[in-house]
C-alpha positions as a Python dict, from the first residue, in 0.01 Angstrom:
ca = {
    (1, 'M'): (0, 0, 0),
    (2, 'K'): (-436, 17, 57),
    (3, 'N'): (-455, 284, -200),
    (4, 'L'): (-321, 71, -446),
    (5, 'R'): (-518, -132, -714),
    (6, 'L'): (-605, -470, -675),
    (7, 'V'): (-427, -615, -907),
    (8, 'I'): (-123, -434, -879),
    (9, 'K'): (-135, -559, -514),
    (10, 'I'): (-156, -950, -660),
    (11, 'G'): (80, -842, -918),
    (12, 'L'): (323, -720, -652),
    (13, 'G'): (274, -980, -459),
    (14, 'F'): (389, -1286, -733),
    (15, 'A'): (654, -987, -800),
    (16, 'I'): (803, -1044, -483),
    (17, 'L'): (784, -1434, -488),
    (18, 'T'): (938, -1438, -868),
    (19, 'L'): (1190, -1196, -716),
    (20, 'I'): (1264, -1442, -448),
    (21, 'A'): (1295, -1712, -684),
    (22, 'C'): (1522, -1514, -903),
    (23, 'I'): (1779, -1472, -581),
    (24, 'L'): (1748, -1758, -501),
    (25, 'G'): (1797, -1909, -884),
    (26, 'G'): (2076, -1641, -938),
    (27, 'M'): (2281, -1738, -576),
    (28, 'A'): (2292, -2091, -704),
    (29, 'V'): (2384, -2056, -1089),
    (30, 'V'): (2694, -1807, -952),
    (31, 'N'): (2757, -2076, -700),
    (32, 'M'): (2721, -2325, -959),
    (33, 'N'): (2918, -2123, -1215),
    (34, 'A'): (3219, -2127, -961),
    (35, 'V'): (3203, -2514, -928),
    (36, 'G'): (3166, -2495, -1314),
    (37, 'K'): (3474, -2339, -1326),
    (38, 'D'): (3684, -2533, -1037),
    (39, 'S'): (3530, -2847, -1247),
    (40, 'T'): (3669, -2716, -1545),
    (41, 'R'): (3992, -2598, -1451),
    (42, 'L'): (4049, -2975, -1279),
    (43, 'A'): (3916, -3133, -1595),
    (44, 'Q'): (4135, -2915, -1795),
    (45, 'E'): (4447, -2839, -1580),
    (46, 'Y'): (4566, -3015, -1307),
    (47, 'V'): (4441, -3390, -1363),
    (48, 'P'): (4637, -3351, -1694),
    (49, 'E'): (4879, -3209, -1528),
    (50, 'V'): (4843, -3514, -1276),
    (51, 'D'): (4850, -3783, -1542),
    (52, 'I'): (5118, -3644, -1698),
    (53, 'A'): (5341, -3641, -1424),
    (54, 'N'): (5245, -3992, -1346),
    (55, 'D'): (5307, -4088, -1724),
    (56, 'F'): (5611, -3923, -1686),
    (57, 'E'): (5722, -4102, -1361),
    (58, 'R'): (5613, -4426, -1510),
    (59, 'N'): (5812, -4414, -1802),
    (60, 'A'): (6113, -4325, -1602),
    (61, 'L'): (6100, -4605, -1372),
    (62, 'L'): (6042, -4840, -1620),
    (63, 'A'): (6365, -4659, -1807),
    (64, 'M'): (6575, -4687, -1488),
    (65, 'Y'): (6433, -5034, -1415),
    (66, 'A'): (6551, -5111, -1773),
    (67, 'W'): (6919, -4948, -1799),
    (68, 'R'): (6978, -5141, -1442),
    (69, 'G'): (6839, -5491, -1617),
    (70, 'Y'): (7104, -5420, -1917),
    (71, 'T'): (7392, -5293, -1699),
    (72, 'F'): (7397, -5624, -1501),
    (73, 'T'): (7290, -5865, -1815),
    (74, 'K'): (7409, -5680, -2053),
    (75, 'G'): (7061, -5813, -2224),
    (76, 'E'): (6929, -5658, -2607),
    (77, 'S'): (6633, -5665, -2453),
    (78, 'Y'): (6662, -5475, -2180),
    (79, 'L'): (6880, -5185, -2391),
    (80, 'E'): (6576, -5198, -2639),
    (81, 'D'): (6381, -5110, -2321),
    (82, 'G'): (6566, -4915, -2188),
    (83, 'K'): (6594, -4672, -2503),
    (84, 'K'): (6223, -4698, -2556),
    (85, 'F'): (6095, -4567, -2215),
    (86, 'L'): (6382, -4281, -2190),
    (87, 'D'): (6218, -4175, -2558),
    (88, 'L'): (5823, -4205, -2393),
    (89, 'T'): (5992, -4026, -2103),
    (90, 'Q'): (6087, -3744, -2350),
    (91, 'E'): (5766, -3737, -2495),
    (92, 'T'): (5616, -3704, -2181),
    (93, 'L'): (5820, -3400, -2110),
    (94, 'N'): (5717, -3268, -2435),
    (95, 'Q'): (5381, -3288, -2356),
    (96, 'A'): (5389, -3098, -2000),
    (97, 'K'): (5598, -2840, -2206),
    (98, 'V'): (5273, -2779, -2422),
    (99, 'H'): (5049, -2820, -2145),
    (100, 'A'): (5255, -2583, -1898),
    (101, 'D'): (5247, -2321, -2215),
    (102, 'T'): (4858, -2370, -2235),
    (103, 'Y'): (4840, -2295, -1872),
    (104, 'P'): (5078, -2069, -1759),
    (105, 'Q'): (4886, -2061, -1397),
    (106, 'L'): (5074, -2430, -1380),
    (107, 'V'): (5344, -2259, -1163),
    (108, 'K'): (5475, -2603, -1002),
    (109, 'L'): (5475, -2737, -1338),
    (110, 'R'): (5639, -2456, -1483),
    (111, 'E'): (5929, -2469, -1246),
    (112, 'A'): (6013, -2836, -1244),
    (113, 'L'): (6015, -2908, -1568),
    (114, 'P'): (6368, -2766, -1633),
    (115, 'I'): (6510, -2975, -1366),
    (116, 'A'): (6318, -3306, -1513),
    (117, 'Q'): (6467, -3202, -1880),
    (118, 'E'): (6795, -3126, -1705),
    (119, 'K'): (6836, -3492, -1552),
    (120, 'I'): (6674, -3678, -1815),
    (121, 'D'): (6941, -3531, -2053),
    (122, 'H'): (7200, -3642, -1760),
    (123, 'Y'): (7064, -3972, -1759),
    (124, 'K'): (7068, -4006, -2130),
    (125, 'E'): (7474, -3880, -2110),
    (126, 'L'): (7515, -4193, -1821),
    (127, 'S'): (7300, -4409, -2025),
    (128, 'L'): (7533, -4386, -2354),
    (129, 'E'): (7870, -4392, -2104),
    (130, 'T'): (7693, -4698, -1970),
    (131, 'I'): (7681, -4859, -2288),
    (132, 'K'): (8022, -4710, -2365),
    (133, 'Q'): (8185, -4892, -2022),
    (134, 'L'): (8030, -5174, -2064),
    (135, 'D'): (8138, -5232, -2440),
    (136, 'L'): (8497, -5177, -2317),
    (137, 'Q'): (8425, -5410, -2059),
    (138, 'D'): (8382, -5692, -2277),
    (139, 'E'): (8648, -5598, -2479),
    (140, 'L'): (8890, -5610, -2172),
    (141, 'I'): (8720, -5898, -2097),
    (142, 'N'): (8803, -6055, -2425),
    (143, 'K'): (9152, -5921, -2410),
    (144, 'Q'): (9149, -6085, -2054),
    (145, 'R'): (9040, -6432, -2177),
    (146, 'T'): (9309, -6417, -2480),
    (147, 'T'): (9592, -6327, -2286),
    (148, 'A'): (9547, -6574, -2021),
    (149, 'L'): (9504, -6802, -2281),
    (150, 'E'): (9843, -6696, -2425),
    (151, 'L'): (9980, -6729, -2109),
    (152, 'V'): (9910, -7034, -2026),
    (153, 'D'): (10005, -7110, -2394),
    (154, 'H'): (10347, -7026, -2333),
    (155, 'A'): (10339, -7145, -2026),
    (156, 'N'): (10275, -7497, -2106),
    (157, 'T'): (10504, -7495, -2421),
    (158, 'F'): (10784, -7442, -2124),
    (159, 'L'): (10663, -7688, -1935),
    (160, 'Q'): (10666, -7932, -2184),
    (161, 'E'): (11024, -7865, -2328),
    (162, 'Q'): (11159, -7909, -1986),
    (163, 'R'): (10955, -8241, -1934),
    (164, 'T'): (11114, -8344, -2233),
    (165, 'A'): (11430, -8200, -2128),
    (166, 'M'): (11434, -8388, -1775),
    (167, 'E'): (11406, -8727, -1961),
    (168, 'Q'): (11659, -8646, -2133),
    (169, 'D'): (11894, -8549, -1881),
    (170, 'I'): (11794, -8827, -1654),
    (171, 'Q'): (11843, -9079, -1951),
    (172, 'S'): (12199, -8901, -1987),
    (173, 'Y'): (12259, -8965, -1646),
    (174, 'V'): (12327, -8576, -1594),
    (175, 'P'): (12519, -8448, -1269),
    (176, 'V'): (12209, -8411, -980),
    (177, 'E'): (12218, -8020, -995),
    (178, 'Q'): (12138, -7983, -1354),
    (179, 'L'): (11851, -8218, -1286),
    (180, 'H'): (11761, -7981, -969),
    (181, 'E'): (11805, -7707, -1179),
    (182, 'R'): (11538, -7862, -1420),
    (183, 'L'): (11284, -7973, -1174),
    (184, 'Q'): (11314, -7581, -1045),
    (185, 'K'): (11201, -7487, -1362),
    (186, 'I'): (10904, -7723, -1370),
    (187, 'L'): (10757, -7649, -1061),
    (188, 'L'): (10859, -7294, -1085),
    (189, 'I'): (10664, -7288, -1427),
    (190, 'N'): (10351, -7489, -1271),
    (191, 'E'): (10343, -7201, -990),
    (192, 'V'): (10278, -6973, -1272),
    (193, 'L'): (10041, -7145, -1395),
    (194, 'D'): (9869, -7205, -1079),
    (195, 'L'): (9886, -6809, -1014),
    (196, 'N'): (9768, -6736, -1343),
    (197, 'R'): (9460, -6995, -1286),
    (198, 'E'): (9374, -6786, -959),
    (199, 'S'): (9432, -6466, -1107),
    (200, 'R'): (9183, -6568, -1363),
    (201, 'L'): (8988, -6664, -1109),
    (202, 'K'): (8973, -6392, -925),
    (203, 'F'): (8891, -6197, -1238),
    (204, 'W'): (8605, -6408, -1302),
    (205, 'T'): (8440, -6356, -952),
    (206, 'A'): (8488, -6035, -902),
    (207, 'I'): (8292, -6021, -1265),
    (208, 'G'): (8036, -6245, -1096),
    (209, 'E'): (7970, -6100, -787),
    (210, 'R'): (8042, -5768, -878),
    (211, 'N'): (8310, -5689, -668),
    (212, 'T'): (8631, -5506, -746),
    (213, 'E'): (8801, -5668, -445),
    (214, 'Y'): (8864, -5966, -658),
    (215, 'L'): (9032, -5753, -903),
    (216, 'D'): (9249, -5608, -643),
    (217, 'Q'): (9272, -5956, -529),
    (218, 'A'): (9380, -6065, -891),
    (219, 'L'): (9646, -5776, -900),
    (220, 'E'): (9806, -5877, -602),
    (221, 'I'): (9892, -6237, -806),
    (222, 'I'): (10044, -6103, -1108),
    (223, 'P'): (10363, -5974, -923),
    (224, 'Q'): (10421, -6323, -795),
    (225, 'I'): (10391, -6482, -1186),
    (226, 'I'): (10638, -6153, -1287),
    (227, 'E'): (10900, -6293, -963),
    (228, 'R'): (10830, -6645, -1059),
    (229, 'V'): (10917, -6567, -1448),
    (230, 'G'): (11208, -6374, -1293),
    (231, 'A'): (11368, -6678, -1103),
    (232, 'L'): (11300, -6883, -1431),
    (233, 'E'): (11473, -6668, -1619),
    (234, 'K'): (11818, -6637, -1370),
    (235, 'I'): (11809, -7043, -1447),
    (236, 'T'): (11745, -7005, -1796),
    (237, 'R'): (12014, -7043, -2064),
    (238, 'E'): (11880, -7141, -2369),
    (239, 'E'): (11753, -6816, -2575),
    (240, 'K'): (11426, -6988, -2730),
    (241, 'D'): (11355, -7095, -2343),
    (242, 'Q'): (11438, -6698, -2226),
    (243, 'K'): (11220, -6596, -2530),
    (244, 'Q'): (10942, -6842, -2379),
    (245, 'L'): (10984, -6664, -2052),
    (246, 'E'): (10965, -6324, -2191),
    (247, 'A'): (10635, -6432, -2388),
    (248, 'I'): (10465, -6532, -2056),
    (249, 'R'): (10621, -6147, -1890),
    (250, 'Q'): (10486, -6009, -2145),
    (251, 'T'): (10105, -6177, -2125),
    (252, 'A'): (10122, -6129, -1774),
    (253, 'L'): (10165, -5771, -1787),
    (254, 'T'): (9933, -5740, -2061),
    (255, 'F'): (9662, -5989, -1855),
    (256, 'Q'): (9774, -5748, -1583),
    (257, 'T'): (9728, -5404, -1765),
    (258, 'C'): (9350, -5557, -1880),
    (259, 'V'): (9260, -5635, -1479),
    (260, 'E'): (9374, -5281, -1466),
    (261, 'A'): (9182, -5163, -1671),
    (262, 'S'): (8903, -5376, -1575),
    (263, 'A'): (8871, -5224, -1258),
    (264, 'T'): (8894, -4890, -1377),
    (265, 'N'): (8616, -4976, -1650),
    (266, 'W'): (8437, -5134, -1301),
    (267, 'Q'): (8453, -4826, -1134),
    (268, 'A'): (8331, -4578, -1386),
    (269, 'I'): (8022, -4867, -1477),
    (270, 'Q'): (7981, -4814, -1092),
    (271, 'D'): (7977, -4435, -1079),
    (272, 'A'): (7780, -4443, -1430),
    (273, 'N'): (7539, -4627, -1205),
    (274, 'S'): (7532, -4427, -943),
    (275, 'Q'): (7501, -4109, -1101),
    (276, 'R'): (7246, -4285, -1292),
    (277, 'V'): (7003, -4356, -1028),
    (278, 'V'): (7071, -4039, -855),
    (279, 'A'): (6955, -3850, -1182),
    (280, 'G'): (6675, -4089, -1194),
    (281, 'A'): (6575, -4044, -861),
    (282, 'E'): (6582, -3629, -904),
    (283, 'A'): (6367, -3706, -1211),
    (284, 'M'): (6149, -3830, -1026),
    (285, 'S'): (6168, -3608, -770),
    (286, 'A'): (6042, -3342, -983),
    (287, 'A'): (5782, -3586, -1119),
    (288, 'E'): (5671, -3613, -792),
    (289, 'T'): (5684, -3237, -671),
    (290, 'I'): (5464, -3201, -990),
    (291, 'V'): (5258, -3449, -886),
    (292, 'H'): (5205, -3326, -543),
    (293, 'A'): (5177, -3005, -661),
    (294, 'G'): (4883, -3087, -880),
    (295, 'L'): (4742, -3337, -625),
    (296, 'E'): (4696, -3054, -370),
    (297, 'Q'): (4567, -2810, -577),
    (298, 'T'): (4317, -3088, -714),
    (299, 'Q'): (4257, -3152, -337),
    (300, 'H'): (4203, -2768, -287),
    (301, 'I'): (3988, -2708, -559),
    (302, 'A'): (3753, -3021, -476),
    (303, 'N'): (3759, -2891, -118),
    (304, 'T'): (3650, -2527, -243),
    (305, 'A'): (3406, -2666, -505),
    (306, 'M'): (3270, -2911, -171),
    (307, 'N'): (3278, -2591, 3),
    (308, 'N'): (3064, -2402, -239),
    (309, 'L'): (2827, -2669, -275),
    (310, 'S'): (2785, -2677, 79),
    (311, 'R'): (2704, -2309, 117),
    (312, 'A'): (2497, -2339, -135),
    (313, 'S'): (2256, -2570, -2),
    (314, 'V'): (2303, -2374, 337),
    (315, 'T'): (2200, -2005, 117),
    (316, 'M'): (1918, -2206, -98),
    (317, 'L'): (1777, -2379, 289),
    (318, 'V'): (1780, -2043, 435),
    (319, 'G'): (1709, -1859, 132),
    (320, 'L'): (1406, -2092, 78),
    (321, 'G'): (1304, -2018, 469),
    (322, 'L'): (1296, -1668, 385),
    (323, 'G'): (1128, -1718, 69),
    (324, 'V'): (871, -1926, 221),
    (325, 'I'): (849, -1643, 498),
    (326, 'I'): (831, -1359, 325),
    (327, 'A'): (573, -1515, 91),
    (328, 'V'): (377, -1621, 335),
    (329, 'G'): (371, -1264, 519),
    (330, 'T'): (330, -1118, 191),
    (331, 'A'): (25, -1389, 120),
    (332, 'V'): (-111, -1282, 445),
    (333, 'F'): (-83, -920, 422),
    (334, 'L'): (-219, -948, 31),
    (335, 'T'): (-532, -1174, 164),
    (336, 'R'): (-650, -958, 447),
    (337, 'A'): (-610, -670, 243),
    (338, 'I'): (-811, -776, 36),
    (339, 'T'): (-1044, -1004, 238),
    (340, 'V'): (-1112, -790, 535),
    (341, 'P'): (-1259, -475, 290),
    (342, 'V'): (-1451, -794, 133),
    (343, 'Y'): (-1626, -932, 471),
    (344, 'K'): (-1693, -550, 573),
    (345, 'G'): (-1873, -487, 283),
    (346, 'V'): (-2054, -799, 254),
    (347, 'D'): (-2128, -751, 643),
    (348, 'F'): (-2297, -375, 507),
    (349, 'A'): (-2434, -527, 277),
    (350, 'Q'): (-2652, -758, 472),
    (351, 'K'): (-2728, -526, 701),
    (352, 'I'): (-2908, -262, 438),
    (353, 'A'): (-3061, -563, 310),
    (354, 'A'): (-3211, -640, 628),
    (355, 'G'): (-3348, -260, 629),
    (356, 'D'): (-3050, -99, 883),
    (357, 'L'): (-3012, 195, 681),
    (358, 'T'): (-2793, 349, 970),
    (359, 'A'): (-2486, 111, 911),
    (360, 'E'): (-2183, 220, 751),
    (361, 'V'): (-1909, 51, 626),
    (362, 'D'): (-1543, 203, 747),
    (363, 'V'): (-1334, 143, 436),
    (364, 'Y'): (-1186, 400, 247),
    (365, 'Q'): (-894, 322, 27),
    (366, 'Q'): (-846, 431, -333),
    (367, 'D'): (-860, 31, -453),
    (368, 'E'): (-1177, -133, -596),
    (369, 'L'): (-1267, -199, -296),
    (370, 'G'): (-1289, 100, -193),
    (371, 'I'): (-1437, 217, -477),
    (372, 'L'): (-1694, 2, -396),
    (373, 'A'): (-1725, 75, -38),
    (374, 'Q'): (-1830, 494, -138),
    (375, 'A'): (-2079, 334, -405),
    (376, 'L'): (-2218, 138, -96),
    (377, 'R'): (-2206, 445, 92),
    (378, 'D'): (-2354, 727, -215),
    (379, 'M'): (-2647, 388, -234),
    (380, 'V'): (-2752, 374, 95),
    (381, 'A'): (-2721, 789, 140),
    (382, 'K'): (-2931, 804, -181),
    (383, 'L'): (-3215, 541, -48),
    (384, 'R'): (-3186, 743, 263),
    (385, 'H'): (-3272, 1042, 118),
    (386, 'V'): (-3568, 859, -97),
    (387, 'V'): (-3711, 675, 228),
    (388, 'T'): (-3719, 1051, 364),
    (389, 'D'): (-3919, 1127, 84),
    (390, 'V'): (-4157, 837, 124),
    (391, 'Q'): (-4195, 906, 460),
    (392, 'A'): (-4285, 1259, 333),
    (393, 'S'): (-4516, 1172, 145),
    (394, 'S'): (-4678, 935, 367),
    (395, 'N'): (-4690, 1182, 614),
    (396, 'S'): (-4875, 1434, 329),
    (397, 'V'): (-5168, 1126, 247),
    (398, 'A'): (-5179, 1118, 610),
    (399, 'A'): (-5279, 1457, 689),
    (400, 'G'): (-5471, 1427, 406),
    (401, 'S'): (-5688, 1117, 470),
    (402, 'T'): (-5694, 1298, 834),
    (403, 'E'): (-5796, 1639, 629),
    (404, 'L'): (-6069, 1426, 455),
    (405, 'A'): (-6199, 1263, 754),
    (406, 'S'): (-6260, 1558, 898),
    (407, 'I'): (-6478, 1767, 608),
    (408, 'S'): (-6663, 1404, 560),
    (409, 'T'): (-6739, 1438, 891),
    (410, 'Q'): (-6821, 1841, 803),
    (411, 'M'): (-7017, 1716, 487),
    (412, 'T'): (-7215, 1449, 723),
    (413, 'G'): (-7308, 1741, 975),
    (414, 'A'): (-7436, 1914, 653),
    (415, 'A'): (-7596, 1670, 520),
    (416, 'T'): (-7753, 1597, 862),
    (417, 'Q'): (-7876, 1923, 923),
    (418, 'T'): (-8073, 1917, 562),
    (419, 'S'): (-8183, 1576, 596),
    (420, 'G'): (-8534, 1732, 694),
    (421, 'M'): (-8550, 1897, 412),
    (422, 'A'): (-8464, 1648, 170),
    (423, 'N'): (-8477, 1295, 113),
    (424, 'T'): (-8252, 1308, -176),
    (425, 'V'): (-8020, 1556, 20),
    (426, 'S'): (-8020, 1322, 316),
    (427, 'T'): (-7959, 979, 75),
    (428, 'A'): (-7664, 1180, -68),
    (429, 'S'): (-7517, 1258, 249),
    (430, 'E'): (-7562, 951, 393),
    (431, 'E'): (-7393, 773, 91),
    (432, 'M'): (-7104, 1055, 139),
    (433, 'T'): (-7034, 985, 464),
    (434, 'A'): (-7048, 615, 401),
    (435, 'N'): (-6774, 694, 123),
    (436, 'M'): (-6577, 920, 390),
    (437, 'H'): (-6545, 588, 611),
    (438, 'S'): (-6419, 355, 324),
    (439, 'V'): (-6191, 627, 215),
    (440, 'S'): (-6026, 651, 567),
    (441, 'A'): (-6065, 243, 627),
    (442, 'A'): (-5898, 147, 286),
    (443, 'M'): (-5704, 433, 124),
    (444, 'E'): (-5660, 216, -202),
    (445, 'Q'): (-6035, 236, -253),
    (446, 'A'): (-6040, 596, -133),
    (447, 'S'): (-5975, 800, -536),
    (448, 'V'): (-6326, 529, -638),
    (449, 'N'): (-6480, 628, -298),
    (450, 'I'): (-6426, 1013, -371),
    (451, 'N'): (-6570, 997, -749),
    (452, 'T'): (-6861, 846, -557),
    (453, 'V'): (-6856, 1152, -322),
    (454, 'A'): (-6765, 1376, -593),
    (455, 'A'): (-7079, 1251, -762),
    (456, 'A'): (-7291, 1274, -473),
    (457, 'A'): (-7249, 1641, -427),
    (458, 'E'): (-7300, 1719, -711),
    (459, 'E'): (-7681, 1545, -703),
    (460, 'M'): (-7666, 1729, -368),
    (461, 'S'): (-7583, 2051, -557),
    (462, 'A'): (-7871, 1976, -786),
    (463, 'T'): (-8101, 1864, -553),
    (464, 'V'): (-7968, 2180, -333),
    (465, 'H'): (-8039, 2434, -664),
    (466, 'E'): (-8361, 2269, -706),
    (467, 'I'): (-8479, 2329, -328),
    (468, 'A'): (-8322, 2668, -337),
    (469, 'Q'): (-8643, 2807, -356),
    (470, 'N'): (-8729, 2621, -79),
    (471, 'S'): (-8516, 2664, 188),
    (472, 'E'): (-8186, 2989, 184),
    (473, 'R'): (-8026, 2783, 470),
    (474, 'A'): (-7966, 2485, 286),
    (475, 'K'): (-7853, 2674, -42),
    (476, 'T'): (-7598, 2812, 174),
    (477, 'T'): (-7547, 2479, 371),
    (478, 'T'): (-7506, 2286, 56),
    (479, 'A'): (-7312, 2528, -131),
    (480, 'N'): (-7012, 2495, 148),
    (481, 'A'): (-7088, 2083, 116),
    (482, 'V'): (-6980, 2155, -272),
    (483, 'V'): (-6696, 2368, -223),
    (484, 'K'): (-6548, 2083, 91),
    (485, 'A'): (-6683, 1801, -182),
    (486, 'Q'): (-6433, 2014, -426),
    (487, 'A'): (-6162, 2057, -230),
    (488, 'A'): (-6198, 1676, -117),
    (489, 'S'): (-6192, 1554, -451),
    (490, 'V'): (-5852, 1777, -501),
    (491, 'R'): (-5700, 1592, -198),
    (492, 'V'): (-5791, 1250, -322),
    (493, 'G'): (-5606, 1337, -650),
    (494, 'E'): (-5321, 1410, -424),
    (495, 'L'): (-5349, 1110, -229),
    (496, 'G'): (-5364, 890, -581),
    (497, 'Q'): (-5074, 1096, -690),
    (498, 'A'): (-4888, 983, -361),
    (499, 'A'): (-4983, 645, -355),
    (500, 'Q'): (-4801, 666, -710),
    (501, 'Q'): (-4520, 786, -596),
    (502, 'I'): (-4484, 560, -301),
    (503, 'S'): (-4520, 259, -537),
    (504, 'A'): (-4231, 413, -736),
    (505, 'V'): (-4023, 440, -465),
    (506, 'T'): (-4112, 94, -323),
    (507, 'E'): (-3974, -53, -681),
    (508, 'T'): (-3697, 167, -664),
    (509, 'I'): (-3581, 40, -305),
    (510, 'T'): (-3687, -332, -428),
    (511, 'A'): (-3419, -305, -706),
    (512, 'I'): (-3175, -123, -468),
    (513, 'S'): (-3245, -374, -235),
    (514, 'S'): (-3149, -707, -554),
    (515, 'Q'): (-2803, -475, -629),
    (516, 'T'): (-2750, -498, -289),
    (517, 'N'): (-2798, -865, -244),
    (518, 'L'): (-2577, -882, -612),
    (519, 'L'): (-2320, -651, -486),
    (520, 'A'): (-2280, -906, -170),
    (521, 'L'): (-2263, -1172, -354),
    (522, 'N'): (-1974, -1030, -591),
    (523, 'A'): (-1817, -917, -264),
    (524, 'T'): (-1866, -1280, -126),
    (525, 'I'): (-1731, -1414, -451),
    (526, 'E'): (-1432, -1207, -464),
    (527, 'A'): (-1343, -1268, -96),
    (528, 'A'): (-1374, -1678, -162),
    (529, 'R'): (-1116, -1623, -456),
    (530, 'A'): (-823, -1377, -285),
}
């Protein structure tokens, strides 16, 4: 890791953060897609299923209510409503079939539809049967009414004739037995009228209270009417009266047939009503099954979506926490990987700038910081070599100065020996001695002083040559002085070159120090950026 370049390290850090964000975003997208699919299923499958089932249930209930109202009241409005809501129920079933075919996974809907269709078809058949039986009931009621009125007409006619005949018998003073017989006829026909009235009352009570027991009671009365008619026939002799009694008997029998048919019709209506209620209840049960299945599946999908959202929230929180930890760890690691070498480099540069050429920087990596550290180490190594060369040159200069001082001392001794021979030589020797002392005091003026010494030596040489004839010893001494002066001149020249080299080395050190300070400043800036 430490051998990677800075751009790769920084890019890797951002890549890790981007990867964490992508992972968290991907998990969120996956969970949201799952919730979206569940929501789509709710919106396209189960909510319409429940809505269709509710419409079916509502229309079926309204149809049942309307048909029950029609059964009780025979109102045309109830009949129209019953037919209308049955048609709406069938339309709802058709919609449910289309929905079930579109979404085959709605198993409960597909299973309940045939049952619901069967029950609705049966309910329609029972509704038609109810209409038929109610129409038959109306016919029977009308026939019963007509028959009862005919019986009353025949009975009243017979009664009126018997009253007229009795008045005639009374006026004719017929025997008491005949009057008693006539009175018996009047009483019997009145009983027939009363029984007919009572049977009709029972019939209408049965219709009004919707209780077939009254029909049974009405049927029990009719034989009594037949019995009274039979009693009348035994004491009736005239043919026209017998025809009247036969008509009463036939109307009574017809009335009995109407009552019996009404009882049968009533039972058929009750059976149709009961079967219709059962069929409606079964259709409602099928609708409830669809509704419950849709609601259960809706609740299941809602719970699943809620769990997915909760899991997504927890995952996001945990992932965010882990992402923060990883991001902080990565940031700390990358920061330390960058700043620690930078701080070491800055410390190293500061030590070098302070003049400590023994300082070391222990940064060994292949990135930019490692390259910088190696460059600093190379620079210090070269700087140490330059300083060593400078020290060697300085030592050479010091040795030359010492040798020059020794030569000057020898020249001073030689000059002292020749001072007695020539004032010129003495003066030159004194000047040379002074110049040598000046060279040892200040190397900056050594070149000038040595030149002066050289000139003085030349003058001394001329003077020695002039006085050579006077003193052989002086000549020898002067020659030696000239040789040593020339050597001193060479040394002074070398000293000047050494001084120039020292100046160049000093400039190099100054430039290196400036570069070192610049590198330290750049390293500090990079560390602050990191």
